[in-house]
Amino acid sequence: MKINLLVAGVALCCAMNTVAATSETSYLSYPTYSGEDLELSVDSSGTHWRLWSPLAEDVRLNIYNSGTNTPAVSTIDMTRSTGGTWTASVPEQLYGKFYTFSVKYDGKWLDETPGVWAKAVGLNGERAAIIDFSATNPEGWAEDHGPAISNITDAVIYEMHHRDMSMSPTSGIANKGKFLALTEPSTTNPTGESTGLDHLKDLGVTHVHILPSYDYNSVDEANLPANQYNWGYDPLNYNAPEGSYSTNPSDPSVRVKEMKEMVKTLHDNGIGVIMDVVYNHTADNDGSNFSLTAPGYYYRHRPDGSYSDASGCGNETASERQQMRDFIVNSVKYWAKEYHIDGFRFDLMAIHDTETMNAVAAALKEINPDIFVYGEGWTAGDSPLPVDQRALKENVSKMPQIAVFSDDIRDAVKGHYSDASDRGFATGKQGLEETVKIGIVGATAHPQVDYSKGNNSKFPYASAPTQVINYVSCHDDLMLTDKLRKSMPDATDAERQRAARLAQTIVFTSQGTPFLWSGEEIFRDKKGVHNSYKSPDSINAIDWNLKHQNAEQMEYYRQLIKLRKEHPAFRMTTTEQVAKHLKFDKGEPGLISYSLTDNANGDSWKEIKVIFNGNDSERYVNIPKGHWTIIAEDGRLNANGMGMTRGGKLKVPATSALILARTI
Ligand code: CA
């Protein structure tokens, strides 16, 4: 989701409901329970339930034979227990059954809920399911692991939606729109270029970042032939996979099994999996699983008792309360352990407090030090949470193991996200050089960067380049192709592709972690739709014929990723390293030039000279005499070099990068 109040990227009906006014301080007095046996556990002594609902007057457990539309086969009164929980047990292992809870609150029985900890669910996530998780593991799961990664800056992140990747007939993929799409090897477009999994390997990315894949609300799983599309920023069941991405949403084990198969196949091919998580709000207010188990507690409110709305989606959760904080921490731990997830991207992360985010990172690092966490360091509206406690971009120095998206480099390189026609450095707008430089140094303190001239940030907010994600577009807003079409209306697509190359060259050579939106490497578009959260596949699906038509663009991206992966100079990890080894030359309007010096970060190259000319006409630079290998020039790039130059006065053509390297 975006920093934009006007366009909330979710499908919601947001009646402004209120809960019985409970003061914020009274929530602090609720007993809490953080055990991992919440809601359901099955062992040799039977099946056990434990629901957290401190103010419930009564709680019932309803057991069903199916996930929807059948009467309860039994109803069990639950008993008040410790830590605000209610328990029930039966001596049998009820695998194959479904259940819900009914909570009596304030004299009324609330609607049934599968609870907040349903790890398997039936159709449309209405009822929780009791399944044997050990039977959902793919072969070799015990040995499965994601790519080893020392630092987040070694990652190359590819953001994607399951349907975008596979729905087009040109994908050659059989399991269209499913988790299984990424398990299919050797798929091709009609002209024989690789698609799907093999395309990811061809491109060289290290991680896919999958848009929400927990069970969300908007797509009717009972009517999959309708081919509904949604990004999924409308959480329903946080701890179960989305049914529409499985081949059978009615069978609770299938979605679990198929998501694991996707992770396993990606891991087997050296690619990690990052999940987009949206704990900051729920699809519904009074009808959410949070509200139906512990009314009011999980959300922040205004003084009048109405839901506060920093998400722009009708509500915001209250991570500062212990039971909600534990919920978030335990939920990501569960995904990391049960599904072997390698990273988490937090939507509207600044709705959460820094203490919660630090607890998230610490818990995940304990499971696997290679797991990393990043998020949107902003909210979509004001919040009762004090600014100094918010997990904002500006507060990221308080969260040493967390990274934030750099809107600095995003808006400076391609033009502002909210104004389609606005241009950026890469499309010929001058005056943005200092903000681009903030991006180049990964928003760290650098003696040659004047933060007072920054457009989006006025101080070096990152304590290290490992705290910044660099990008020029993502699922939100106009994707790069569409942005270039709208801001360069008189240009040809060839000229726009040249601008895209320059823009991404800035991103991929900058300190920090690079991130790209799926399909930019083959210049796909979304037909100018800036908020395609529920647009049809005709807007969102990647046309894989573009890989043939834009083969040179693809090759440029491939080489760019190769360059970054082979050269640690672009992946420094400390502010001190960057300040010492990254030296800017005197620039000029629309031109930035710098050197990475003295085998930076152990690089095999002694010096790398990087020059960006964003102007629409050529410029000349003076390069010290030496034995320089040409890596990038005039819109072409080859990580292995394209000939030599002795330096001197060199031309940098319009809208292009010049990258030179020397070993002596
Ligand atoms: Ca769903």
XYZ file of C-alpha atoms and ligand atoms in Angstrom:
665
model
C 0.000 0.000 0.000
C 1.057 3.499 -0.579
C 1.697 6.677 1.298
C -1.362 8.099 -0.375
C -4.467 8.952 1.568
C -6.561 9.345 -1.529
C -6.149 5.927 -3.018
C -6.305 3.051 -0.600
C -5.370 -0.043 -2.532
C -7.895 -2.383 -0.990
C -11.442 -3.445 -1.544
C -13.384 -2.729 1.582
C -16.733 -1.607 2.676
C -15.760 0.677 5.463
C -18.827 1.441 7.493
C -17.457 3.415 10.396
C -18.558 1.120 13.146
C -17.825 1.693 16.761
C -17.227 -0.620 19.634
C -18.490 -0.139 23.124
C -16.245 2.661 24.282
C -13.469 1.076 26.289
C -10.697 3.371 27.359
C -7.292 2.704 25.850
C -5.777 2.262 29.289
C -8.252 -0.451 30.269
C -6.915 -2.656 27.467
C -3.564 -2.601 29.223
C -5.152 -4.379 32.183
C -6.266 -7.372 30.091
C -4.474 -10.591 31.001
C -2.419 -11.917 28.066
C -1.359 -15.314 26.809
C 1.555 -15.868 24.464
C 1.807 -19.666 24.328
C 2.061 -21.274 20.916
C -0.890 -23.567 21.725
C -3.409 -20.784 21.173
C -6.656 -21.912 19.600
C -5.719 -25.390 18.398
C -3.269 -28.148 19.185
C -3.441 -31.831 18.420
C -1.373 -34.418 20.265
C -1.560 -38.022 21.418
C -4.058 -37.089 24.117
C -6.494 -35.573 21.650
C -7.539 -32.237 20.210
C -7.288 -29.102 22.347
C -8.565 -25.579 21.974
C -7.530 -22.416 23.814
C -9.110 -19.130 22.764
C -7.906 -15.790 24.130
C -10.994 -13.753 25.013
C -10.568 -12.085 28.414
C -13.882 -10.243 28.562
C -16.052 -13.022 27.146
C -18.995 -13.963 29.295
C -19.201 -17.379 27.697
C -17.484 -19.176 24.798
C -18.670 -22.109 22.693
C -16.803 -24.310 20.280
C -18.697 -25.490 17.197
C -17.459 -28.548 15.325
C -18.326 -29.269 11.693
C -17.806 -31.940 9.090
C -17.141 -29.438 6.302
C -15.811 -25.933 5.738
C -19.108 -24.350 4.783
C -22.880 -24.702 4.665
C -23.345 -27.626 7.058
C -24.802 -27.680 10.577
C -22.557 -28.208 13.593
C -22.067 -31.848 14.548
C -21.361 -30.830 18.117
C -21.101 -27.745 20.279
C -18.857 -27.683 23.325
C -18.973 -25.146 26.152
C -15.477 -23.844 26.773
C -14.072 -23.282 30.256
C -12.392 -20.153 31.557
C -8.646 -20.715 31.987
C -5.444 -18.750 32.581
C -4.244 -15.592 30.862
C -7.685 -14.606 29.584
C -8.132 -17.862 27.678
C -10.945 -20.391 27.380
C -10.244 -24.086 26.841
C -11.867 -27.282 25.624
C -10.511 -30.740 24.785
C -11.683 -33.977 23.235
C -9.765 -37.273 23.482
C -9.818 -37.913 19.700
C -7.530 -36.444 17.041
C -10.198 -34.743 14.960
C -8.274 -34.525 11.695
C -10.605 -33.646 8.846
C -13.055 -31.695 11.016
C -13.677 -27.953 11.024
C -14.475 -25.601 13.905
C -15.498 -22.099 14.888
C -15.798 -20.214 18.155
C -18.824 -18.279 19.421
C -18.144 -15.576 21.989
C -20.777 -14.062 24.280
C -19.869 -10.461 24.947
C -21.853 -7.687 26.575
C -24.902 -9.950 26.829
C -24.897 -10.938 23.136
C -23.612 -13.929 21.196
C -21.326 -12.597 18.459
C -21.091 -14.182 15.006
C -19.039 -17.359 14.716
C -15.339 -16.950 13.988
C -12.535 -19.334 13.058
C -10.460 -17.369 15.575
C -7.291 -15.388 14.868
C -4.933 -18.368 14.850
C -6.529 -20.626 12.239
C -3.576 -22.265 10.472
C -5.785 -24.114 8.023
C -9.173 -23.003 6.773
C -11.970 -24.166 4.516
C -13.636 -22.356 1.646
C -13.448 -18.572 1.969
C -11.783 -18.937 5.350
C -15.116 -19.218 7.167
C -14.175 -22.142 9.390
C -10.859 -23.310 10.775
C -9.735 -26.804 9.845
C -7.954 -29.542 11.767
C -5.297 -31.033 9.520
C -2.142 -33.032 9.967
C 0.581 -30.547 9.000
C 3.259 -33.222 8.799
C 1.338 -34.671 5.855
C 1.579 -31.380 3.960
C 5.370 -31.326 3.694
C 6.935 -31.858 0.272
C 9.616 -34.504 -0.072
C 12.932 -33.272 1.309
C 11.254 -30.532 3.389
C 13.364 -31.247 6.474
C 16.495 -30.310 4.527
C 14.904 -27.379 2.693
C 16.365 -23.920 3.174
C 16.514 -20.620 1.331
C 19.655 -19.008 -0.081
C 22.390 -18.121 2.376
C 22.722 -14.368 2.515
C 25.191 -12.534 4.709
C 23.607 -9.124 4.357
C 20.331 -7.875 2.976
C 22.320 -5.728 0.548
C 23.352 -8.958 -1.201
C 19.709 -9.564 -2.135
C 18.062 -8.631 -5.431
C 14.332 -8.474 -4.722
C 11.663 -9.166 -7.352
C 8.143 -8.166 -6.307
C 5.365 -10.203 -7.929
C 1.721 -11.255 -7.811
C 0.854 -14.895 -8.486
C -1.627 -14.056 -11.251
C 0.580 -11.453 -12.941
C 3.280 -14.028 -13.488
C 1.209 -16.798 -14.986
C -2.285 -15.834 -16.171
C -1.407 -14.810 -19.721
C -1.700 -17.610 -22.301
C 1.782 -16.478 -23.368
C 3.245 -17.721 -20.050
C 3.127 -21.345 -21.175
C 2.414 -22.165 -17.517
C -0.223 -24.825 -16.748
C -1.184 -23.845 -13.182
C -2.229 -20.303 -14.031
C -2.715 -17.986 -11.063
C -1.688 -20.661 -8.581
C 1.138 -21.223 -6.107
C 2.087 -24.151 -8.323
C 2.839 -21.805 -11.242
C 6.314 -21.247 -9.827
C 6.961 -24.978 -9.504
C 6.896 -25.523 -13.271
C 10.318 -25.766 -14.909
C 11.119 -25.087 -18.571
C 8.053 -23.000 -19.371
C 8.344 -20.700 -22.371
C 6.486 -18.074 -24.336
C 5.442 -18.813 -27.946
C 8.890 -17.801 -29.259
C 10.735 -20.050 -26.834
C 12.025 -17.564 -24.239
C 11.783 -18.756 -20.649
C 8.901 -17.650 -18.407
C 7.966 -18.111 -14.739
C 10.533 -19.952 -12.646
C 13.141 -20.208 -15.398
C 12.729 -16.520 -16.153
C 13.552 -15.674 -12.536
C 16.717 -17.753 -12.810
C 17.551 -16.209 -16.179
C 17.192 -12.716 -14.721
C 19.304 -13.592 -11.691
C 17.190 -12.266 -8.831
C 17.913 -13.737 -5.401
C 14.445 -13.368 -3.824
C 10.856 -13.129 -4.934
C 8.650 -10.919 -2.819
C 5.132 -12.293 -3.179
C 2.158 -9.996 -2.725
C -0.173 -11.029 0.128
C -0.517 -14.800 0.147
C -2.251 -15.300 3.503
C -6.010 -15.873 3.308
C -7.595 -12.611 2.223
C -11.185 -11.557 1.906
C -11.992 -10.161 -1.509
C -11.779 -13.065 -3.946
C -14.692 -15.521 -3.745
C -13.020 -18.899 -3.451
C -16.335 -20.579 -4.265
C -16.379 -18.990 -7.685
C -12.850 -19.208 -9.058
C -13.945 -19.438 -12.696
C -14.980 -15.785 -12.344
C -11.244 -15.066 -12.398
C -11.375 -12.280 -9.877
C -8.167 -10.417 -9.241
C -7.069 -8.675 -6.082
C -3.712 -7.684 -4.627
C -4.874 -9.072 -1.286
C -4.405 -6.156 1.117
C -7.585 -7.171 2.933
C -6.529 -9.714 5.543
C -8.957 -12.344 6.774
C -6.942 -15.248 8.253
C -3.337 -14.236 8.860
C -1.941 -17.701 9.418
C -3.374 -19.703 6.530
C -2.586 -19.414 2.804
C -5.040 -17.798 0.373
C -7.404 -20.342 -1.157
C -7.715 -18.872 -4.648
C -4.013 -19.562 -5.239
C -4.561 -23.256 -4.555
C -6.029 -25.792 -6.936
C -8.740 -26.695 -4.397
C -9.735 -24.059 -1.818
C -12.286 -26.444 -0.265
C -9.560 -28.814 0.910
C -7.633 -27.045 3.692
C -4.508 -29.181 3.236
C -4.162 -28.376 -0.441
C -3.430 -24.673 -0.050
C -0.847 -25.456 2.636
C 0.800 -28.177 0.618
C 0.910 -26.203 -2.631
C 2.359 -23.104 -1.028
C 5.094 -25.233 0.505
C 5.772 -26.817 -2.872
C 6.237 -23.349 -4.344
C 8.685 -22.402 -1.595
C 10.545 -25.700 -1.961
C 10.937 -25.367 -5.725
C 12.146 -21.785 -5.465
C 14.617 -22.794 -2.757
C 15.834 -25.716 -4.865
C 16.587 -23.148 -7.555
C 18.459 -20.838 -5.194
C 15.677 -18.273 -4.835
C 14.343 -17.045 -1.485
C 10.722 -16.165 -0.717
C 9.676 -12.935 0.982
C 6.072 -12.534 2.120
C 4.161 -9.292 2.084
C 2.409 -9.105 5.475
C -0.400 -6.732 6.387
C -0.866 -6.809 10.143
C -1.702 -3.090 10.208
C -5.410 -3.457 9.455
C -8.096 -6.049 8.734
C -10.609 -6.302 5.918
C -13.556 -5.905 8.279
C -14.086 -3.881 11.465
C -16.694 -5.277 13.886
C -16.913 -8.443 11.799
C -13.199 -9.267 11.782
C -11.825 -12.304 13.581
C -10.075 -9.934 15.984
C -13.362 -8.227 16.840
C -15.297 -11.472 17.140
C -12.835 -12.946 19.644
C -11.821 -9.922 21.772
C -13.980 -6.936 20.796
C -12.061 -3.680 20.675
C -8.766 -4.937 22.008
C -6.764 -5.404 18.820
C -7.536 -1.962 17.361
C -6.763 1.640 18.135
C -9.645 4.029 18.613
C -10.400 7.699 18.636
C -11.552 9.308 21.892
C -15.182 8.841 20.803
C -14.684 5.073 20.512
C -14.672 4.968 16.703
C -11.925 3.094 14.875
C -8.885 5.217 14.136
C -7.682 4.761 10.584
C -3.977 5.194 9.870
C -4.307 2.512 7.184
C -6.852 4.415 5.112
C -8.815 1.162 5.122
C -11.220 1.705 8.012
C -9.169 0.565 10.997
C -5.660 0.150 12.384
C -4.347 -2.490 14.726
C -2.704 -1.796 18.097
C 0.742 -3.424 18.073
C 1.707 -1.681 21.299
C -0.735 -3.919 23.221
C 0.907 -7.092 24.394
C -1.502 -9.616 22.892
C -1.374 -7.904 19.466
C 2.407 -7.582 19.611
C 2.695 -11.283 20.454
C 0.280 -12.075 17.650
C 2.478 -10.357 15.056
C 5.702 -11.841 16.408
C 4.281 -15.353 16.674
C 2.645 -15.120 13.264
C 5.872 -14.292 11.382
C 7.688 -16.924 13.423
C 5.062 -19.430 12.330
C 5.480 -18.579 8.634
C 9.252 -18.771 8.966
C 9.163 -22.156 10.678
C 6.239 -23.896 8.979
C 6.715 -22.467 5.445
C 10.447 -21.636 5.500
C 9.785 -18.017 4.517
C 13.016 -16.045 4.050
C 11.867 -12.487 4.585
C 8.945 -10.268 5.439
C 7.785 -7.009 3.898
C 5.615 -5.043 6.316
C 2.805 -3.065 4.760
C 2.375 0.415 6.289
C 4.967 -0.551 8.860
C 4.787 2.804 10.662
C 1.355 1.847 12.012
C 3.336 -0.558 14.163
C 5.577 0.609 16.974
C 9.361 0.290 16.867
C 9.416 -2.045 19.883
C 7.191 -4.537 18.063
C 9.277 -4.359 14.899
C 12.477 -4.941 16.869
C 10.828 -7.936 18.550
C 9.833 -9.249 15.096
C 13.371 -8.957 13.745
C 14.944 -10.489 16.856
C 12.566 -13.469 16.849
C 13.169 -14.133 13.149
C 16.951 -13.792 13.365
C 16.876 -16.373 16.125
C 15.173 -18.840 13.778
C 17.464 -18.028 10.867
C 19.945 -15.125 10.740
C 19.441 -14.911 6.961
C 15.798 -13.846 7.319
C 15.365 -10.139 6.742
C 12.619 -7.618 7.368
C 11.737 -4.413 5.578
C 8.685 -2.273 5.264
C 6.928 0.888 4.285
C 8.216 3.472 6.738
C 5.043 5.518 6.619
C 1.326 5.407 7.414
C -1.633 6.252 5.157
C -3.243 8.527 7.754
C -2.750 9.878 11.243
C -2.618 7.541 14.189
C -3.032 7.807 17.963
C 0.393 6.143 18.208
C 2.927 8.861 19.087
C 5.234 9.737 16.179
C 8.384 8.844 18.102
C 7.079 5.289 18.623
C 6.057 4.674 15.010
C 8.205 2.405 12.823
C 8.714 5.309 10.450
C 11.460 5.722 7.894
C 12.681 8.606 10.051
C 12.891 6.263 13.069
C 14.670 3.388 11.327
C 17.883 4.072 13.243
C 15.961 2.802 16.301
C 15.421 -0.504 14.452
C 18.923 -1.690 13.489
C 17.770 -4.949 11.862
C 15.006 -3.411 9.743
C 15.089 -1.706 6.340
C 12.715 0.833 4.830
C 11.789 1.759 1.283
C 13.586 4.838 -0.016
C 10.953 7.134 -1.441
C 13.882 9.524 -1.903
C 15.463 7.621 -4.773
C 12.059 6.526 -6.116
C 10.640 10.001 -6.606
C 13.909 11.702 -7.531
C 14.863 9.269 -10.288
C 11.562 8.862 -12.117
C 9.472 11.832 -10.939
C 6.925 12.144 -8.163
C 4.556 9.206 -7.725
C 1.456 11.320 -7.293
C 1.897 13.442 -10.433
C 1.909 11.301 -13.575
C 3.470 13.968 -15.767
C 6.246 14.904 -13.332
C 9.703 13.962 -14.516
C 12.718 12.867 -12.537
C 16.496 12.896 -12.868
C 16.472 10.015 -15.362
C 13.924 11.788 -17.546
C 15.698 15.106 -17.799
C 14.521 17.113 -14.793
C 17.307 19.044 -13.149
C 17.585 20.045 -9.488
C 17.102 16.522 -8.127
C 20.803 15.622 -8.022
C 21.157 15.879 -4.247
C 18.101 13.686 -3.609
C 19.452 11.078 -6.034
C 22.742 11.229 -4.138
C 20.834 10.462 -0.906
C 19.725 7.314 -2.699
C 23.229 6.489 -3.932
C 24.677 6.549 -0.409
C 21.753 4.541 0.975
C 20.484 7.467 3.065
C 23.568 7.259 5.284
C 25.585 10.209 6.533
C 28.108 11.173 3.861
C 30.412 14.196 3.888
C 29.527 15.093 0.279
C 25.743 14.818 0.519
C 23.794 17.883 1.608
C 20.602 16.526 3.158
C 19.140 20.009 3.498
C 18.583 19.853 -0.282
C 16.796 16.495 -0.113
C 13.218 16.483 -1.369
C 11.829 13.736 0.862
C 14.339 13.557 3.718
C 16.316 16.228 5.499
C 18.696 14.031 7.442
C 20.557 10.729 6.965
C 17.933 8.437 8.448
C 19.739 5.139 7.832
C 22.413 4.040 10.278
C 23.781 1.739 7.567
C 23.007 1.027 3.901
C 21.491 -2.272 5.064
C 18.520 -0.211 6.253
C 17.389 0.983 2.839
C 15.473 -0.622 -0.043
C 16.067 1.214 -3.319
C 13.469 1.163 -6.065
C 11.798 3.191 -8.771
C 8.493 1.369 -8.889
C 6.448 -1.344 -7.200
C 2.878 -2.664 -7.338
C 1.567 0.704 -6.144
C 1.189 3.710 -8.431
C 2.201 3.879 -12.080
C 4.721 1.186 -12.863
C 7.871 2.380 -14.557
C 6.731 1.803 -18.155
C 3.447 3.640 -17.608
C 5.159 6.437 -15.687
C 7.580 6.947 -18.584
C 4.754 6.932 -21.130
C 2.829 9.581 -19.182
C 5.801 11.778 -18.349
C 7.465 11.462 -21.779
C 4.358 11.734 -24.012
C 6.286 12.743 -27.134
C 9.045 10.148 -26.832
C 9.246 6.771 -28.533
C 9.181 3.556 -26.535
C 12.840 3.079 -27.480
C 13.645 6.391 -25.802
C 11.560 5.432 -22.776
C 13.368 2.115 -22.515
C 16.607 4.035 -22.492
C 15.293 6.125 -19.591
C 14.216 2.935 -17.775
C 17.738 1.561 -18.157
C 19.248 4.700 -16.679
C 16.712 4.700 -13.823
C 17.385 1.088 -12.892
C 21.133 1.496 -13.318
C 20.965 4.154 -10.606
C 18.957 1.788 -8.372
C 21.157 -1.254 -8.931
C 24.475 0.528 -8.446
C 23.325 2.403 -5.330
C 24.209 1.363 -1.795
C 21.281 -0.394 -0.139
C 19.151 -3.246 -1.448
C 17.694 -3.136 -4.987
C 14.072 -4.009 -5.623
C 12.133 -4.220 -8.871
C 8.536 -4.825 -9.853
C 7.894 -7.901 -11.973
C 7.970 -7.374 -15.712
C 9.871 -4.108 -15.758
C 12.777 -6.051 -17.216
C 10.724 -6.742 -20.336
C 9.046 -3.307 -20.327
C 5.572 -4.566 -19.530
C 2.903 -2.047 -18.677
C -0.417 -1.936 -16.856
C -2.137 0.146 -19.548
C -1.679 3.299 -17.485
C -3.669 2.026 -14.480
C -1.993 3.371 -11.337
C -4.058 1.458 -8.768
C -4.654 -1.937 -10.345
C -5.545 -3.689 -7.067
C -8.690 -5.219 -8.536
C -8.131 -4.664 -12.246
C -8.634 -7.677 -14.484
C -5.842 -9.886 -15.726
C -5.960 -7.964 -19.000
C -4.336 -5.086 -17.075
C -2.206 -6.991 -14.577
C -0.972 -10.146 -16.268
C 2.482 -10.071 -17.832
C 2.422 -10.553 -21.614
C 5.419 -12.818 -22.031
C 5.678 -12.009 -25.750
C 7.347 -8.828 -24.524
C 10.370 -10.889 -23.548
C 10.898 -11.492 -27.246
C 9.992 -7.997 -28.378
C 12.160 -6.326 -25.730
C 14.991 -8.833 -25.643
C 17.650 -6.119 -25.433
C 15.939 -4.554 -22.425
C 15.887 -7.935 -20.704
C 19.564 -8.437 -21.478
C 20.417 -5.036 -20.013
C 18.636 -5.881 -16.741
C 20.284 -9.299 -16.674
C 23.720 -7.732 -17.038
C 22.913 -5.068 -14.470
C 21.972 -7.702 -11.875
C 25.068 -9.718 -12.768
C 27.246 -6.631 -12.303
C 25.817 -6.001 -8.857
C 26.096 -9.606 -7.739
C 29.710 -9.912 -8.882
C 30.874 -6.643 -7.320
C 30.651 -6.100 -3.572
C 31.602 -2.428 -4.046
C 27.904 -1.834 -4.780
C 26.916 -3.701 -1.606
C 28.761 -2.021 1.244
C 27.306 -2.639 4.703
C 28.417 0.264 6.882
C 28.142 4.036 6.815
C 31.890 4.284 7.428
C 32.690 2.150 4.376
C 30.451 4.244 2.140
C 31.861 7.536 3.453
C 35.397 6.259 2.866
C 35.038 4.479 -0.469
C 32.305 6.412 -2.313
C 33.586 9.734 -3.610
C 31.496 12.140 -5.640
C 33.085 14.257 -8.351
C 31.963 17.793 -8.988
C 28.718 17.305 -10.845
C 26.602 19.630 -12.931
C 22.856 19.979 -13.453
C 21.494 16.630 -14.591
C 24.845 14.879 -14.191
C 26.135 12.834 -11.245
C 29.600 11.274 -11.168
C 31.259 9.247 -8.443
C 33.964 6.682 -7.796
C 34.005 3.529 -5.684
C 37.634 3.445 -4.594
C 40.371 1.201 -3.189
C 38.771 -2.199 -3.845
C 35.693 -1.126 -1.900
C 34.193 -3.905 0.254
C 36.780 -6.351 -1.095
C 35.915 -5.772 -4.734
C 38.254 -7.172 -7.407
C 38.108 -3.781 -9.113
C 40.389 -1.132 -7.653
C 38.172 1.702 -8.806
C 34.740 1.909 -10.388
C 33.682 5.161 -12.024
C 29.911 5.669 -12.252
C 28.418 8.551 -14.224
C 24.746 9.272 -14.830
C 23.648 11.789 -17.433
C 19.934 12.436 -17.000
C 19.937 15.308 -19.495
C 18.389 14.997 -22.937
C 21.683 15.938 -24.572
C 25.233 14.649 -24.296
C 27.726 15.807 -21.685
C 31.514 15.410 -21.364
C 33.464 14.272 -18.332
C 37.190 14.134 -17.558
C 38.298 10.686 -16.525
C 41.795 10.235 -15.042
C 44.242 8.492 -17.400
C 44.325 4.765 -16.803
C 43.461 1.306 -18.089
C 39.691 1.469 -17.872
C 37.346 -1.316 -18.917
C 34.039 -0.012 -20.254
C 31.168 -1.669 -18.372
C 28.284 0.552 -19.422
C 28.063 3.107 -22.199
C 25.356 4.719 -24.296
C 22.494 2.515 -23.085
C 24.416 -0.762 -23.211
C 25.889 -2.705 -20.308
C 28.042 -5.795 -20.051
C 29.275 -6.904 -16.642
C 32.335 -8.468 -18.321
C 33.227 -5.295 -20.181
C 32.885 -3.908 -23.705
C 36.383 -2.787 -24.596
C 38.866 -0.359 -23.096
C 39.490 3.372 -22.788
C 42.528 5.318 -21.594
C 40.368 7.969 -19.946
C 40.600 11.676 -20.726
C 37.637 13.670 -21.968
C 34.802 11.200 -22.587
C 31.338 11.690 -23.953
C 28.298 10.607 -21.918
C 25.367 10.471 -24.347
C 21.920 11.737 -23.332
C 19.933 9.653 -20.825
C 22.620 7.074 -20.156
C 25.086 5.705 -17.649
C 28.834 5.437 -18.178
C 30.464 2.870 -15.923
C 34.209 2.229 -16.080
C 36.364 -0.073 -13.989
C 40.076 -0.522 -13.486
C 42.000 -3.222 -11.685
C 45.321 -1.317 -11.553
Ca -9.523 -15.998 0.754
